[in-house]
CSV table of C-alpha atoms in Angstrom, one decimal:
chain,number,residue,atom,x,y,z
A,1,UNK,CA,0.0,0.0,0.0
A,2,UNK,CA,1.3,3.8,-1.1
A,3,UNK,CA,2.1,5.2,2.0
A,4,UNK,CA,0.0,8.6,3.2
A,5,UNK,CA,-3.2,7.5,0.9
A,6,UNK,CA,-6.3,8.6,2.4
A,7,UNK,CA,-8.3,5.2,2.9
A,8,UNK,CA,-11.5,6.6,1.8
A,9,UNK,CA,-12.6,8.6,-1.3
A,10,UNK,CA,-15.5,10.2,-2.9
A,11,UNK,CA,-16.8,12.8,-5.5
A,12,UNK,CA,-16.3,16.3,-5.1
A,13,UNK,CA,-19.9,17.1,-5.6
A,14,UNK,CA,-23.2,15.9,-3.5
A,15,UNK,CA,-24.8,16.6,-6.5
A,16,UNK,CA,-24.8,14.1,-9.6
A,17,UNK,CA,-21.3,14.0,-11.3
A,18,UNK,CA,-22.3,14.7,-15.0
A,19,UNK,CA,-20.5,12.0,-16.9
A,20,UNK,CA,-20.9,9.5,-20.0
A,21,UNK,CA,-19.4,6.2,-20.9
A,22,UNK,CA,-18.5,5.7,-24.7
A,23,UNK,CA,-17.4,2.1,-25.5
A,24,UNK,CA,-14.9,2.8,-22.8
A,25,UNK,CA,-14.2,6.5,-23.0
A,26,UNK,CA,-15.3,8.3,-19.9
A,27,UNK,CA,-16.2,12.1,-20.6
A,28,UNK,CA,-17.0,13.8,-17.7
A,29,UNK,CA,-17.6,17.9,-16.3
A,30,UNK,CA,-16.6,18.9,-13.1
A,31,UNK,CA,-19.4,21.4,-12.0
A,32,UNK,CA,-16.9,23.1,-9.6
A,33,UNK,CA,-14.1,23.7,-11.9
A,34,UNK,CA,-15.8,23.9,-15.1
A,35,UNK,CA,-13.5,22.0,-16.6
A,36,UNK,CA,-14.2,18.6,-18.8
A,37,UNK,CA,-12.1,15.7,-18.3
A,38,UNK,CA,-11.6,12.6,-21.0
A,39,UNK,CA,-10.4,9.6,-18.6
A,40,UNK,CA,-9.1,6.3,-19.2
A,41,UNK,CA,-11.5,3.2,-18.9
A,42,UNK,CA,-10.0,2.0,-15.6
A,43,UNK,CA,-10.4,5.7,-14.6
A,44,UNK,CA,-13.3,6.1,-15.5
A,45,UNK,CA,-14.8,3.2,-13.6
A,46,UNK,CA,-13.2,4.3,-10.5
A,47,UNK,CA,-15.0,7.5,-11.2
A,48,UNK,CA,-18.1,5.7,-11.0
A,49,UNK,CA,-17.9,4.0,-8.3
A,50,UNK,CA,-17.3,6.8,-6.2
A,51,UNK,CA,-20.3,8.4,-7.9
A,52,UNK,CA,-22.4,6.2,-6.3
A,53,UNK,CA,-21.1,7.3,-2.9
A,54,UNK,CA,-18.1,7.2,-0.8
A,55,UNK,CA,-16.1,4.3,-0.7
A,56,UNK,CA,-13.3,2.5,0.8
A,57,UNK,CA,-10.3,2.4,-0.6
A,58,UNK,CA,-10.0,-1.9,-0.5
A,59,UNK,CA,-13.2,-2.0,-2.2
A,60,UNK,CA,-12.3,0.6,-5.5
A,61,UNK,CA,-9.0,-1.8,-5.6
A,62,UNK,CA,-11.2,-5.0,-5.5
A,63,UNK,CA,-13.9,-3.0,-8.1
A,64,UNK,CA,-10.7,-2.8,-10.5
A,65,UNK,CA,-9.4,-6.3,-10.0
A,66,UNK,CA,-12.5,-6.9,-10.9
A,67,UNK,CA,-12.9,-5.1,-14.0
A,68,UNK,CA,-9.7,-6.0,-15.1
A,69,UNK,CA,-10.1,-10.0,-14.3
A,70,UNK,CA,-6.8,-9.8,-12.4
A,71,UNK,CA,-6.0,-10.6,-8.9
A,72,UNK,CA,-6.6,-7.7,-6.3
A,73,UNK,CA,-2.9,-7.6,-5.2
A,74,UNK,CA,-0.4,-5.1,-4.7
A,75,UNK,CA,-0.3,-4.2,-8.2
A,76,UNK,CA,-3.5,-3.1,-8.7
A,77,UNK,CA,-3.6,-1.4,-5.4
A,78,UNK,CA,-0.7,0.7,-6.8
A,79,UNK,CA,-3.0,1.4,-9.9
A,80,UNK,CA,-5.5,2.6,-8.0
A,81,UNK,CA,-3.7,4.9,-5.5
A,82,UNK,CA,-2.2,6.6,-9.0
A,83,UNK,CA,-5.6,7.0,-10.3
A,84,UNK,CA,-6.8,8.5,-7.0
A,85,UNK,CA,-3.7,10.9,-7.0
A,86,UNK,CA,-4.6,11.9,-10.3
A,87,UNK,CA,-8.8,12.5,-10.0
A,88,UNK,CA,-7.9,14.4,-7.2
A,89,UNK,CA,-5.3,16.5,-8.7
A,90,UNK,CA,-8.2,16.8,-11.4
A,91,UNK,CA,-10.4,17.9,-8.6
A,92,UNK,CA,-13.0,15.0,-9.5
A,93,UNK,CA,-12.3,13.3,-6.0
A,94,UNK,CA,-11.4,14.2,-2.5
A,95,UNK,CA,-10.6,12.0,0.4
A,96,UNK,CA,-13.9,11.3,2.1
A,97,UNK,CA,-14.1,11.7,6.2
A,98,UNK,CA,-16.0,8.7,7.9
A,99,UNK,CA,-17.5,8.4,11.2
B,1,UNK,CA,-37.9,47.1,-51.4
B,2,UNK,CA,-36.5,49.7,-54.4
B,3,UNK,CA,-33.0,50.8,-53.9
B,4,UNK,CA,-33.6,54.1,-53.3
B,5,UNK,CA,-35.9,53.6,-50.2
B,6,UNK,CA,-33.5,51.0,-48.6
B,7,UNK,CA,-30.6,53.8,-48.9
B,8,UNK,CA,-32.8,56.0,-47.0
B,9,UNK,CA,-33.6,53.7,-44.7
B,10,UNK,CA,-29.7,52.4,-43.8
B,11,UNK,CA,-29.0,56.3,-43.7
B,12,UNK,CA,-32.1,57.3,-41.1
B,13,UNK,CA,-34.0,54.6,-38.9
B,14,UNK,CA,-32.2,51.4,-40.5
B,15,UNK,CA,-33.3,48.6,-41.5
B,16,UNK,CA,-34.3,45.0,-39.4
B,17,UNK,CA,-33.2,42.0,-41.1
B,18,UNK,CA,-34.1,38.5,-39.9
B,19,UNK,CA,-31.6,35.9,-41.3
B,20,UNK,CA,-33.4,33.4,-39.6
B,21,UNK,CA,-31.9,32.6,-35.3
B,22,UNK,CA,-31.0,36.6,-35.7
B,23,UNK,CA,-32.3,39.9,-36.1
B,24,UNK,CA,-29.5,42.5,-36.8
B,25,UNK,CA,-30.0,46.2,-36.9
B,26,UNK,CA,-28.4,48.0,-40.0
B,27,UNK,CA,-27.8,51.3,-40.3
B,28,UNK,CA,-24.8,52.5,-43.0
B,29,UNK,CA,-23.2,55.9,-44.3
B,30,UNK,CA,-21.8,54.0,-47.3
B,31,UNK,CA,-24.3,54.2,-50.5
B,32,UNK,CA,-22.4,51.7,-52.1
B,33,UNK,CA,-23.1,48.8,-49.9
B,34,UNK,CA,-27.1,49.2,-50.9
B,35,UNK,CA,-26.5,47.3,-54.4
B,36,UNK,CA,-24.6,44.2,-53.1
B,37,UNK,CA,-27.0,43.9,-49.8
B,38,UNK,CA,-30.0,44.2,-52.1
B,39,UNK,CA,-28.6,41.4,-54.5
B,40,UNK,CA,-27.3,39.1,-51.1
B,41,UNK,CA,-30.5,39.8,-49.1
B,42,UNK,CA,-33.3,40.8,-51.4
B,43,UNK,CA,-35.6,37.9,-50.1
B,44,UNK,CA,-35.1,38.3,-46.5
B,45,UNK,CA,-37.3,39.3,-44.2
B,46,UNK,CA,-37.6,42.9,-42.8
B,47,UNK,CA,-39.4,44.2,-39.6
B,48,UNK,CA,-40.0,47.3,-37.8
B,49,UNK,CA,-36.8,48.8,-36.8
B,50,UNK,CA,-38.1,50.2,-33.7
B,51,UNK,CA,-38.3,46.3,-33.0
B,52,UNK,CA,-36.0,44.2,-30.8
B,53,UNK,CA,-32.5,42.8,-32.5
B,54,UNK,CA,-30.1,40.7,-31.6
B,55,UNK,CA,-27.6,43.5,-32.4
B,56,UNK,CA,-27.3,46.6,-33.8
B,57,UNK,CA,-24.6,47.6,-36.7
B,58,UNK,CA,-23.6,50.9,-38.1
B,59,UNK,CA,-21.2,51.3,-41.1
B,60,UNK,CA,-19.8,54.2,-41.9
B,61,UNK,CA,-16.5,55.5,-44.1
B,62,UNK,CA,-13.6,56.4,-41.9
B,63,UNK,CA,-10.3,58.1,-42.8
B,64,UNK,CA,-6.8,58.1,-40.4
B,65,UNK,CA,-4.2,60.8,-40.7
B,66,UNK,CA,-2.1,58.1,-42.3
B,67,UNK,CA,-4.8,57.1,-44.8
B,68,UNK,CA,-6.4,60.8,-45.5
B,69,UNK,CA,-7.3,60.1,-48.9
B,70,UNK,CA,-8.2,56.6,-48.5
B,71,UNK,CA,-12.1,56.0,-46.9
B,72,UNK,CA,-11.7,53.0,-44.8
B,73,UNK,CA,-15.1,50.7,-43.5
B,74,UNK,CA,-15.4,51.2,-39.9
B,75,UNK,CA,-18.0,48.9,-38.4
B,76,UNK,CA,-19.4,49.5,-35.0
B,77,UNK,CA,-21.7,46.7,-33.1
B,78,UNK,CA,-24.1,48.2,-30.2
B,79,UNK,CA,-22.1,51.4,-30.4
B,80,UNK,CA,-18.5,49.8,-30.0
B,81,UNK,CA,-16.0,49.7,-32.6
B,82,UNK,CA,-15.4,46.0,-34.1
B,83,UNK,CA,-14.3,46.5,-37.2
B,84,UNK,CA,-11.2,48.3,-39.1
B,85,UNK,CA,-9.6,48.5,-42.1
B,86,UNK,CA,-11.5,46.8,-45.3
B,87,UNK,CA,-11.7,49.3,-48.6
B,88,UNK,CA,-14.9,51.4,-48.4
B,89,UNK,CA,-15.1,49.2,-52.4
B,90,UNK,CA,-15.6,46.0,-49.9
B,91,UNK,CA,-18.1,47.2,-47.3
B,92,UNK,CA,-20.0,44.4,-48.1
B,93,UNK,CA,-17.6,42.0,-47.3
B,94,UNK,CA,-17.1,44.1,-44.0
B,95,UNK,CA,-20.8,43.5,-43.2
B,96,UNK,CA,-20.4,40.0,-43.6
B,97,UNK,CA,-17.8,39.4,-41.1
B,98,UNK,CA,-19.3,41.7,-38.8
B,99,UNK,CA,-22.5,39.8,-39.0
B,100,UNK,CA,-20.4,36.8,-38.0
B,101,UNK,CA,-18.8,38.5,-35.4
B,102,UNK,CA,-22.2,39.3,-34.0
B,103,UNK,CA,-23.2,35.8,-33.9
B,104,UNK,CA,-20.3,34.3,-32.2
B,105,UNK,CA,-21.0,36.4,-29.1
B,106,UNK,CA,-24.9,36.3,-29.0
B,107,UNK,CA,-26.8,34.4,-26.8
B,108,UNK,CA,-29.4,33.4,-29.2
B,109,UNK,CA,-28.7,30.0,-28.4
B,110,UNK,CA,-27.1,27.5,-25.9
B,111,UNK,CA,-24.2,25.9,-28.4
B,112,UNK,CA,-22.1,27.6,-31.2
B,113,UNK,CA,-20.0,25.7,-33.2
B,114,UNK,CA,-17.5,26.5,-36.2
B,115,UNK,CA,-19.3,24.0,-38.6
B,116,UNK,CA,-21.7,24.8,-42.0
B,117,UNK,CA,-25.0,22.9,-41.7
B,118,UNK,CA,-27.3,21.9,-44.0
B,119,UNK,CA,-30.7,20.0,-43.4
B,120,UNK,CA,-32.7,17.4,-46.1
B,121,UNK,CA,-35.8,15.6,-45.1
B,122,UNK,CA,-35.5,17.3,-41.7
B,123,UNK,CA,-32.6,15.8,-40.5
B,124,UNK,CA,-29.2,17.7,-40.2
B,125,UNK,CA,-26.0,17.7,-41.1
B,126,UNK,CA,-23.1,19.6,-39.4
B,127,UNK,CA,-19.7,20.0,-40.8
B,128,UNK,CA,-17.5,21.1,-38.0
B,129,UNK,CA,-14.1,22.5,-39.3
B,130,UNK,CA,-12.0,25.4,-38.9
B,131,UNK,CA,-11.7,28.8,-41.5
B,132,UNK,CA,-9.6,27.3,-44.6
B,133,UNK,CA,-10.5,24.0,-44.6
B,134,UNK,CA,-12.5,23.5,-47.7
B,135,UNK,CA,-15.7,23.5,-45.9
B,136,UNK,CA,-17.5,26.6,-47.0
B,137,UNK,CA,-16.8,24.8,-50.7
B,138,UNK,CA,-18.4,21.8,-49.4
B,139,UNK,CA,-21.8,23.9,-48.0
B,140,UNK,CA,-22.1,26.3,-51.0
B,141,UNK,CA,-22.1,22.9,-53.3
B,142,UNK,CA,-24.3,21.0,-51.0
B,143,UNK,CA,-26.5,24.2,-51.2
B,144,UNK,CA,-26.7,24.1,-54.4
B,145,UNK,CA,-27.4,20.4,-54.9
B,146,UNK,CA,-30.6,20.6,-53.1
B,147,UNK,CA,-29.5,20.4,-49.2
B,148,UNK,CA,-31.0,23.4,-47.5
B,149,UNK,CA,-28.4,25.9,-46.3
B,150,UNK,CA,-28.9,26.2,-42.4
B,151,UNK,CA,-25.2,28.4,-42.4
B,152,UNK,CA,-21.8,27.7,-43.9
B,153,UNK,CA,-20.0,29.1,-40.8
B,154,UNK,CA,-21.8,28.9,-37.7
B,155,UNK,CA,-23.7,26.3,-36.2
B,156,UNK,CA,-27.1,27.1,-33.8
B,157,UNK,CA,-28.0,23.9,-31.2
B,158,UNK,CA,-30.7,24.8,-29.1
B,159,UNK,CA,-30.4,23.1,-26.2
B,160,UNK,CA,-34.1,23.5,-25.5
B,161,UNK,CA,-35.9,21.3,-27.8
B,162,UNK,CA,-32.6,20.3,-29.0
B,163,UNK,CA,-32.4,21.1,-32.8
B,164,UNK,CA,-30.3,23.0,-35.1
B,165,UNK,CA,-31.8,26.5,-36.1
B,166,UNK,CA,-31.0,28.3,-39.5
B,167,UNK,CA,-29.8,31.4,-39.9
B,168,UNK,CA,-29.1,31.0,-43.9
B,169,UNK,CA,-26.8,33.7,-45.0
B,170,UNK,CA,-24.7,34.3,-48.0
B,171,UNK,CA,-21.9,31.6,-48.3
B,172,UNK,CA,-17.9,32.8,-48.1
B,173,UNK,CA,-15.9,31.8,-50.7
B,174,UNK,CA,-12.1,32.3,-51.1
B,175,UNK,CA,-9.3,32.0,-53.5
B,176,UNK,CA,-10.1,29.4,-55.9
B,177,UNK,CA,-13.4,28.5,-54.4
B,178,UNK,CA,-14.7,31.7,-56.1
B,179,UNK,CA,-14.2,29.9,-59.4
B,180,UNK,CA,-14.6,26.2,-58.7
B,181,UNK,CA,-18.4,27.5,-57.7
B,182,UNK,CA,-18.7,29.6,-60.3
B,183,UNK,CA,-18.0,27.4,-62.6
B,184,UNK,CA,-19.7,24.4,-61.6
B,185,UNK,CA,-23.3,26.2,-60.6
B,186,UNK,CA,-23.6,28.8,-63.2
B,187,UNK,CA,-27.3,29.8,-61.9
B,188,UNK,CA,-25.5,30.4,-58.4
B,189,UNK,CA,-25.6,34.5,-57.6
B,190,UNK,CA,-22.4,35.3,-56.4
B,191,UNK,CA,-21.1,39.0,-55.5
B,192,UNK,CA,-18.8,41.1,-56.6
B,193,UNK,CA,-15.0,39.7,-56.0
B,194,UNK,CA,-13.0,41.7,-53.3
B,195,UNK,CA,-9.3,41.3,-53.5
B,196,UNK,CA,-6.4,41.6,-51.4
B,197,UNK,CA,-8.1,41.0,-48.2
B,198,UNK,CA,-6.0,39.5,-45.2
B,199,UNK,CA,-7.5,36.3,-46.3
B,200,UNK,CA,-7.0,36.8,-50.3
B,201,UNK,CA,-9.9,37.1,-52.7
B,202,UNK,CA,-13.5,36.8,-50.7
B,203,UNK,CA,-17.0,36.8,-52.9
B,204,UNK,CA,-20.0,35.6,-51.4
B,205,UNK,CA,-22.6,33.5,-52.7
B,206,UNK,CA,-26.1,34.2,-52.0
B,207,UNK,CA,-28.1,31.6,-50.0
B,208,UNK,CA,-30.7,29.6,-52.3
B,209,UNK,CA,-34.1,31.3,-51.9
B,210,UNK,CA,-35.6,28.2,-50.2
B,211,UNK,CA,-33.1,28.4,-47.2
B,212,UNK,CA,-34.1,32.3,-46.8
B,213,UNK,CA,-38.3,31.3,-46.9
B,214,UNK,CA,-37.5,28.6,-44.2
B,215,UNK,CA,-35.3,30.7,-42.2
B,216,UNK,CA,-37.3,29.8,-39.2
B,217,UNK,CA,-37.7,26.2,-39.6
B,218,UNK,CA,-35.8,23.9,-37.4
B,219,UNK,CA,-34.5,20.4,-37.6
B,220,UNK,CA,-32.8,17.7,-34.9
B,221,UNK,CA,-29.2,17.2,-35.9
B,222,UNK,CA,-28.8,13.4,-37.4
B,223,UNK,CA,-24.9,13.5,-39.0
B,224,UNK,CA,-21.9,14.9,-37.9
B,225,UNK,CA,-19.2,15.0,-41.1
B,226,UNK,CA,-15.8,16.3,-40.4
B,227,UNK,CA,-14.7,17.0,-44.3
B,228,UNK,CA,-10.7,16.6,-44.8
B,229,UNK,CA,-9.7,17.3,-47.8
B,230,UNK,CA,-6.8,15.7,-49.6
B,231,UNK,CA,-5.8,16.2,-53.0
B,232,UNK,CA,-5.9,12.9,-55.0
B,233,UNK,CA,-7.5,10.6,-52.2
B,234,UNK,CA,-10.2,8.6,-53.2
B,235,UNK,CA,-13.5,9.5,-51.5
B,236,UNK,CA,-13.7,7.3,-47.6
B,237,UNK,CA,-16.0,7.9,-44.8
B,238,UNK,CA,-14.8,6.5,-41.2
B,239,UNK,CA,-16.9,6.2,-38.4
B,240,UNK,CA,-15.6,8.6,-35.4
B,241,UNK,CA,-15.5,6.9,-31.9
B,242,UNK,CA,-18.1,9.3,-29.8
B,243,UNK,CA,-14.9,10.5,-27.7
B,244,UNK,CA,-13.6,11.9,-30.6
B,245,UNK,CA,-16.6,13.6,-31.5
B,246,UNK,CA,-16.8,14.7,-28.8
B,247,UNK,CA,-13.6,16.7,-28.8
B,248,UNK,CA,-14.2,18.0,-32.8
B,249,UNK,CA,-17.1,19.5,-31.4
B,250,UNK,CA,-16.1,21.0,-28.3
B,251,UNK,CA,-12.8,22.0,-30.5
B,252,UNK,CA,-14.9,24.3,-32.2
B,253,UNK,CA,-17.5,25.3,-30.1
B,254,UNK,CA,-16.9,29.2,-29.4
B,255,UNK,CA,-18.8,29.0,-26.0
B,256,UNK,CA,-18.4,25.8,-24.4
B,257,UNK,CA,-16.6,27.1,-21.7
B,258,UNK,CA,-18.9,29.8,-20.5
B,259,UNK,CA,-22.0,27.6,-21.2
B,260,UNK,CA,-20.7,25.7,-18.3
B,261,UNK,CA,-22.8,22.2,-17.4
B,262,UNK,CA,-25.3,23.4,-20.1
B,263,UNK,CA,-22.2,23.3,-22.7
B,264,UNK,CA,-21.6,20.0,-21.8
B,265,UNK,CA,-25.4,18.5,-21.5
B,266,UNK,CA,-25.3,20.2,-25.3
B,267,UNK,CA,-22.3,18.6,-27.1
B,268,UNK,CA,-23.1,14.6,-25.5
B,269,UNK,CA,-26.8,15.0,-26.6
B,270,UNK,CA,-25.2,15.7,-30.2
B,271,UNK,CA,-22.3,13.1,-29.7
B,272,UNK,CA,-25.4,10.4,-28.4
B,273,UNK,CA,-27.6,11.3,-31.4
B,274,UNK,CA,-25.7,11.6,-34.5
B,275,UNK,CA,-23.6,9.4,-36.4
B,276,UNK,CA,-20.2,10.7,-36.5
B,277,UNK,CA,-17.9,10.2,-39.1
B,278,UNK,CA,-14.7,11.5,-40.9
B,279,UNK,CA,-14.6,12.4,-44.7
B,280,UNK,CA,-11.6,12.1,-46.6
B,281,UNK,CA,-12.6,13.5,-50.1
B,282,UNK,CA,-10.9,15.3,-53.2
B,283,UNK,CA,-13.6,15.4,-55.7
B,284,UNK,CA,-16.8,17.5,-54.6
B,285,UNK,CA,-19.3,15.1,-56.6
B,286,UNK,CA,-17.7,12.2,-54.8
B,287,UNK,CA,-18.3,14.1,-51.3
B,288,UNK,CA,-21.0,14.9,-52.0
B,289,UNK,CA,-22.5,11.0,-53.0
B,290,UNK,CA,-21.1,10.4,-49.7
B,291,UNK,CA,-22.7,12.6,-47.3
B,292,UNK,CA,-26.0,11.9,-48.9
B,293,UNK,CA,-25.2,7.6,-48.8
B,294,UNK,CA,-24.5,8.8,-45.2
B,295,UNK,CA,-27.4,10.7,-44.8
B,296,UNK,CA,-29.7,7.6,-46.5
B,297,UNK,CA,-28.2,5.5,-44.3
B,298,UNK,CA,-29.0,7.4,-40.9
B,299,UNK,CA,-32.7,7.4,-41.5
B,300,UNK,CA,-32.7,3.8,-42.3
């Protein structure tokens, strides 16, 4: 596990996330930014996940294993912490703080 | 109207003119535009020009202490300057680009695109491209092959019943278009050539009567055609994945960005209900088979 990852995540807005799913292709507007984003497939699945709510960190790395029909091992988990960095960076996704 | 009442008009309360998603205000100082806009925009609608527009134009002749003896167009758009520097001899072509001007930053609809647009058995096509691609060629040949001009530079999605709106006006053409159109639609009007422009020789070609009548009709979008061309390649149509349709459009759009979420709800329903594709043409004819085997095959 990436050291210093948040071990939660969700979408920046409480609102629907505006996005579409092309054969793969994720398009998707950040209502905050106003900025539109063209993500990766993998991407793009973690993005809507989180969509549907907040959600530990283990279960977006088994959601990819998943989608990928790989093991959920260390691998993937380093996948999904990049993606994470980068949707954040993005502003798509913030750390989410659970009770 | 006769010549002499539209000169007093553009000189005193101006004239309305509805080119269909706009009404523009016209007022001019320069007799020598009445000819050209009577010949361009004889058929067009008129209306009372104590009436609403969109926006309001005033062309006048201006000289500069380095020009004294040289009348210049100067083109003003709701009482700001916007345009500078075209022969008082090409105050039509002035018009024209302030016209365009005036529709890139109107709100008379949600989605603005760079792309001509032309409409047959109510179903649209759009032709998204930038200035210099070949695609004001393209629309004036569709136009006159019996597509319906909906605009050859600026394309009108209304986001609220989501459908392309005309707003037929005459059809740019430069360089060698001039003659290639001339010469292959005789009937075609076309205007008077101005030369040496920062874009080379620029004539216009008037809009087919039948677009100017139905300036007011709509149609849902069905195609969108990117038009390469390449000389010597043999006619080809690819389909474009939706991502990348995505980006042609929003590539051209001129207000994507400040539509915000309404920008974005605007260019998927497109991308979602058209077929896209990519046309690689060199021949018009053979471009022109295409787009309507294209067109055939989207309503079947």
């Amino acid at each position: 596990m990436t050291p210093n990852v948040p071990e939660h995540w969700r979408v920046i807005t409480v609102d629907a996330l505006p996005f579409r799913n092309w054969d793969g292709d994720y398009v998707v507007y950040n209502p905050l930014s106003g900025n539109t984003h063209i993500l990766d497939v993998v991407s793009g699945e973690v993005l809507a996940l989180l969509a549907t709510g907040p959600r530990p960190r283990g279960e977006v790395c088994e959601r990819v294993a998943a989608f990928l029909e790989v093991p959920a091992d260390d691998n993937v988990a380093a996948n999904v912490d990049r993606i994470l960095e980068v949707l954040d960076e993005l502003g798509l996704v913030e750390p989410a703080v659970v009770c | 109207m006769p010549q002499r009442e539209l000169l007093r008009q553009l000189r005193t309360d101006g004239v309305h003119l509805v080119t269909g998603a706009c009404t523009f205000h016209l007022r001019s100082a320069i007799d020598r535009l009445v000819p050209e806009f009577t010949r361009m925009y004889g058929a067009y609608r008129t209306e009372d020009p104590r009436g609403i527009a969109d926006a309001s134009l005033y062309l006048r002749p201006h000289r500069t202490l380095r020009r004294p003896f040289e009348a210049r167009v100067r083109v003003t758009v709701n009482d700001e300057h916007v345009l500078d520097g075209l022969p008082v001899s090409g105050a039509y072509a002035a018009l024209e680009s302030a016209l365009n001007w005036c529709v890139a930053l109107s709100d008379v609809a949600p989605l603005l695109m760079h792309a001509a647009v032309l409409e047959r058995d109510n179903r649209a096509v759009i032709l998204p491209a930038p200035s210099g691609s070949g695609k004001s060629t393209l629309c004036a040949a569709l136009a006159c092959s019996g597509w319906r001009l909906f605009s050859d530079e600026m394309a009108i999605f209304s986001a609220a019943d989501f459908s392309m709106l005309p707003n037929p006006r005459p059809v740019s053409l430069k360089n060698r278009s001039i003659d290639i159109i001339r010469h292959r639609y005789p009937a075609a009007q076309l205007s008077r050539v101005v030369h040496d422009t920062p874009k080379g020789d620029i004539a216009f070609m008037r809009a087919p009567r039948d677009a100017v009548e139905r300036c007011l009709e709509s149609a849902p979008a069905a195609l969108v055609i990117r038009p390469l061309y390449q000389a010597g390649a043999t006619v080809s149509a690819r389909r474009m994945a939706r991502t990348d349709a995505f980006r042609l459009l929003t590539d051209n759009a001129v207000n994507y960005a400040s539509m915000l979420r309404l920008g974005f709800d605007a260019v998927t329903t497109l991308v979602e209900s058209c077929d896209c594709y990519e046309l690689t043409y060199s021949e018009l004819d053979a471009a022109i088979d295409m787009i309507g085997q294209l067109h055939r095959a989207h309503a079947s």
